PDB file of C-alpha atoms in Angstrom:
ATOM      1  CA  PRO A   1     120.420  95.986  97.605  1.00  0.00           C
ATOM      2  CA  VAL A   2     116.687  95.969  98.251  1.00  0.00           C
ATOM      3  CA  THR A   3     113.987  93.895  96.606  1.00  0.00           C
ATOM      4  CA  TYR A   4     110.569  95.195  95.640  1.00  0.00           C
ATOM      5  CA  ARG A   5     108.093  92.990  93.770  1.00  0.00           C
ATOM      6  CA  ASP A   6     110.786  90.432  92.913  1.00  0.00           C
ATOM      7  CA  ARG A   7     113.148  93.004  91.392  1.00  0.00           C
ATOM      8  CA  ALA A   8     116.499  93.882  92.914  1.00  0.00           C
ATOM      9  CA  TYR A   9     117.503  97.523  93.228  1.00  0.00           C
ATOM     10  CA  VAL A  10     120.741  99.113  94.365  1.00  0.00           C
ATOM     11  CA  ALA A  11     119.973 102.021  96.661  1.00  0.00           C
ATOM     12  CA  SER A  12     122.439 104.504  98.084  1.00  0.00           C
ATOM     13  CA  ILE A  13     121.646 107.088 100.739  1.00  0.00           C
ATOM     14  CA  VAL A  14     123.916 110.114 100.894  1.00  0.00           C
ATOM     15  CA  PRO A  15     123.791 113.623 102.338  1.00  0.00           C
ATOM     16  CA  GLY A  16     122.561 116.059  99.752  1.00  0.00           C
ATOM     17  CA  VAL A  17     120.642 119.196  99.031  1.00  0.00           C
ATOM     18  CA  PRO A  18     117.068 119.361 100.321  1.00  0.00           C
ATOM     19  CA  GLY A  19     114.386 117.979  98.086  1.00  0.00           C
ATOM     20  CA  VAL A  20     111.077 119.637  97.326  1.00  0.00           C
ATOM     21  CA  THR A  21     107.416 118.913  97.738  1.00  0.00           C
ATOM     22  CA  LEU A  22     104.535 120.717  96.094  1.00  0.00           C
ATOM     23  CA  THR A  23     101.944 122.498  98.210  1.00  0.00           C
ATOM     24  CA  ARG A  24      99.144 124.941  97.499  1.00  0.00           C
ATOM     25  CA  ALA A  25     101.646 127.676  98.271  1.00  0.00           C
ATOM     26  CA  GLY A  26     104.158 126.267  95.777  1.00  0.00           C
ATOM     27  CA  ALA A  27     107.313 124.212  96.159  1.00  0.00           C
ATOM     28  CA  VAL A  28     108.731 123.937  99.676  1.00  0.00           C
ATOM     29  CA  PRO A  29     111.996 122.311 100.802  1.00  0.00           C
ATOM     30  CA  VAL A  30     112.135 118.812 102.258  1.00  0.00           C
ATOM     31  CA  PRO A  31     115.336 118.416 104.299  1.00  0.00           C
ATOM     32  CA  GLY A  32     116.880 114.977 104.389  1.00  0.00           C
ATOM     33  CA  ALA A  33     119.320 112.661 102.692  1.00  0.00           C
ATOM     34  CA  THR A  34     119.175 111.817  99.003  1.00  0.00           C
ATOM     35  CA  VAL A  35     118.271 108.285  97.934  1.00  0.00           C
ATOM     36  CA  ARG A  36     119.496 107.082  94.528  1.00  0.00           C
ATOM     37  CA  VAL A  37     117.838 103.914  93.239  1.00  0.00           C
ATOM     38  CA  SER A  38     119.316 101.973  90.340  1.00  0.00           C
ATOM     39  CA  ALA A  39     118.423  98.794  88.477  1.00  0.00           C
ATOM     40  CA  PRO A  40     119.259  97.530  85.007  1.00  0.00           C
ATOM     41  CA  GLY A  41     116.538  98.660  82.642  1.00  0.00           C
ATOM     42  CA  LEU A  42     114.846 100.994  85.151  1.00  0.00           C
ATOM     43  CA  ARG A  43     112.742 103.403  83.112  1.00  0.00           C
ATOM     44  CA  MET A  44     111.143 106.815  83.514  1.00  0.00           C
ATOM     45  CA  ASP A  45     107.675 105.263  83.879  1.00  0.00           C
ATOM     46  CA  GLU A  46     108.778 103.165  86.884  1.00  0.00           C
ATOM     47  CA  GLY A  47     108.947 105.980  89.424  1.00  0.00           C
ATOM     48  CA  VAL A  48     106.406 104.367  91.771  1.00  0.00           C
ATOM     49  CA  ALA A  49     108.460 101.173  92.020  1.00  0.00           C
ATOM     50  CA  ALA A  50     111.681 103.163  92.406  1.00  0.00           C
ATOM     51  CA  LYS A  51     110.115 105.211  95.221  1.00  0.00           C
ATOM     52  CA  ALA A  52     108.993 102.014  96.981  1.00  0.00           C
ATOM     53  CA  ALA A  53     112.562 100.689  96.746  1.00  0.00           C
ATOM     54  CA  ALA A  54     113.863 104.014  98.115  1.00  0.00           C
ATOM     55  CA  GLN A  55     111.476 103.713 101.056  1.00  0.00           C
ATOM     56  CA  LEU A  56     112.637 100.165 101.821  1.00  0.00           C
ATOM     57  CA  ALA A  57     116.292 101.249 101.722  1.00  0.00           C
ATOM     58  CA  CYS A  58     115.647 104.196 104.019  1.00  0.00           C
ATOM     59  CA  GLU A  59     113.662 102.152 106.524  1.00  0.00           C
ATOM     60  CA  GLU A  60     116.247  99.345 106.520  1.00  0.00           C
ATOM     61  CA  GLN A  61     118.704 101.906 107.907  1.00  0.00           C
ATOM     62  CA  GLY A  62     116.274 102.812 110.669  1.00  0.00           C
ATOM     63  CA  ARG A  63     115.482 106.164 109.119  1.00  0.00           C
ATOM     64  CA  ARG A  64     112.172 107.818 108.305  1.00  0.00           C
ATOM     65  CA  PHE A  65     111.081 107.948 104.667  1.00  0.00           C
ATOM     66  CA  GLN A  66     109.458 111.175 103.489  1.00  0.00           C
ATOM     67  CA  PRO A  67     107.112 110.210 100.638  1.00  0.00           C
ATOM     68  CA  GLU A  68     106.248 113.826  99.895  1.00  0.00           C
ATOM     69  CA  ALA A  69     109.755 114.392  98.465  1.00  0.00           C
ATOM     70  CA  LEU A  70     109.570 114.491  94.700  1.00  0.00           C
ATOM     71  CA  GLY A  71     111.727 112.140  92.672  1.00  0.00           C
ATOM     72  CA  ARG A  72     113.331 112.635  89.291  1.00  0.00           C
ATOM     73  CA  PHE A  73     114.444 110.255  86.604  1.00  0.00           C
ATOM     74  CA  ALA A  74     118.202 110.760  86.392  1.00  0.00           C
ATOM     75  CA  GLY A  75     118.874 108.869  83.194  1.00  0.00           C
ATOM     76  CA  PRO A  76     119.038 105.272  82.172  1.00  0.00           C
ATOM     77  CA  ASP A  77     118.589 102.972  85.159  1.00  0.00           C
ATOM     78  CA  ASP A  78     118.457 105.696  87.872  1.00  0.00           C
ATOM     79  CA  TRP A  79     115.874 107.527  89.965  1.00  0.00           C
ATOM     80  CA  VAL A  80     116.876 110.137  92.573  1.00  0.00           C
ATOM     81  CA  PHE A  81     114.805 111.249  95.582  1.00  0.00           C
ATOM     82  CA  ALA A  82     116.395 114.306  97.193  1.00  0.00           C
ATOM     83  CA  GLY A  83     115.370 114.891 100.802  1.00  0.00           C
ATOM     84  CA  ALA A  84     113.504 111.592 100.982  1.00  0.00           C
ATOM     85  CA  CYS A  85     115.338 109.985 103.909  1.00  0.00           C
ATOM     86  CA  ALA A  86     115.359 111.726 107.298  1.00  0.00           C
TER      87      ALA A  86
END
């Protein structure tokens, strides 16, 4: 678990498909592991907090966080950041 702004999140980092980032040329792949962030009551409008928790989890494992990787709300309580952890 990681804590961001006094809220506990469960974060898992697993191999996955590359994520994407948006550029002037369109979407381009972002290779890296997928970070899934979960917390009871985590909502669609809390993507910034979920991304901060994903960054903490990635860095705690000594890996490099790639903030350009887009996240997606994966349903109640879950955000997923494909390609976010290199």
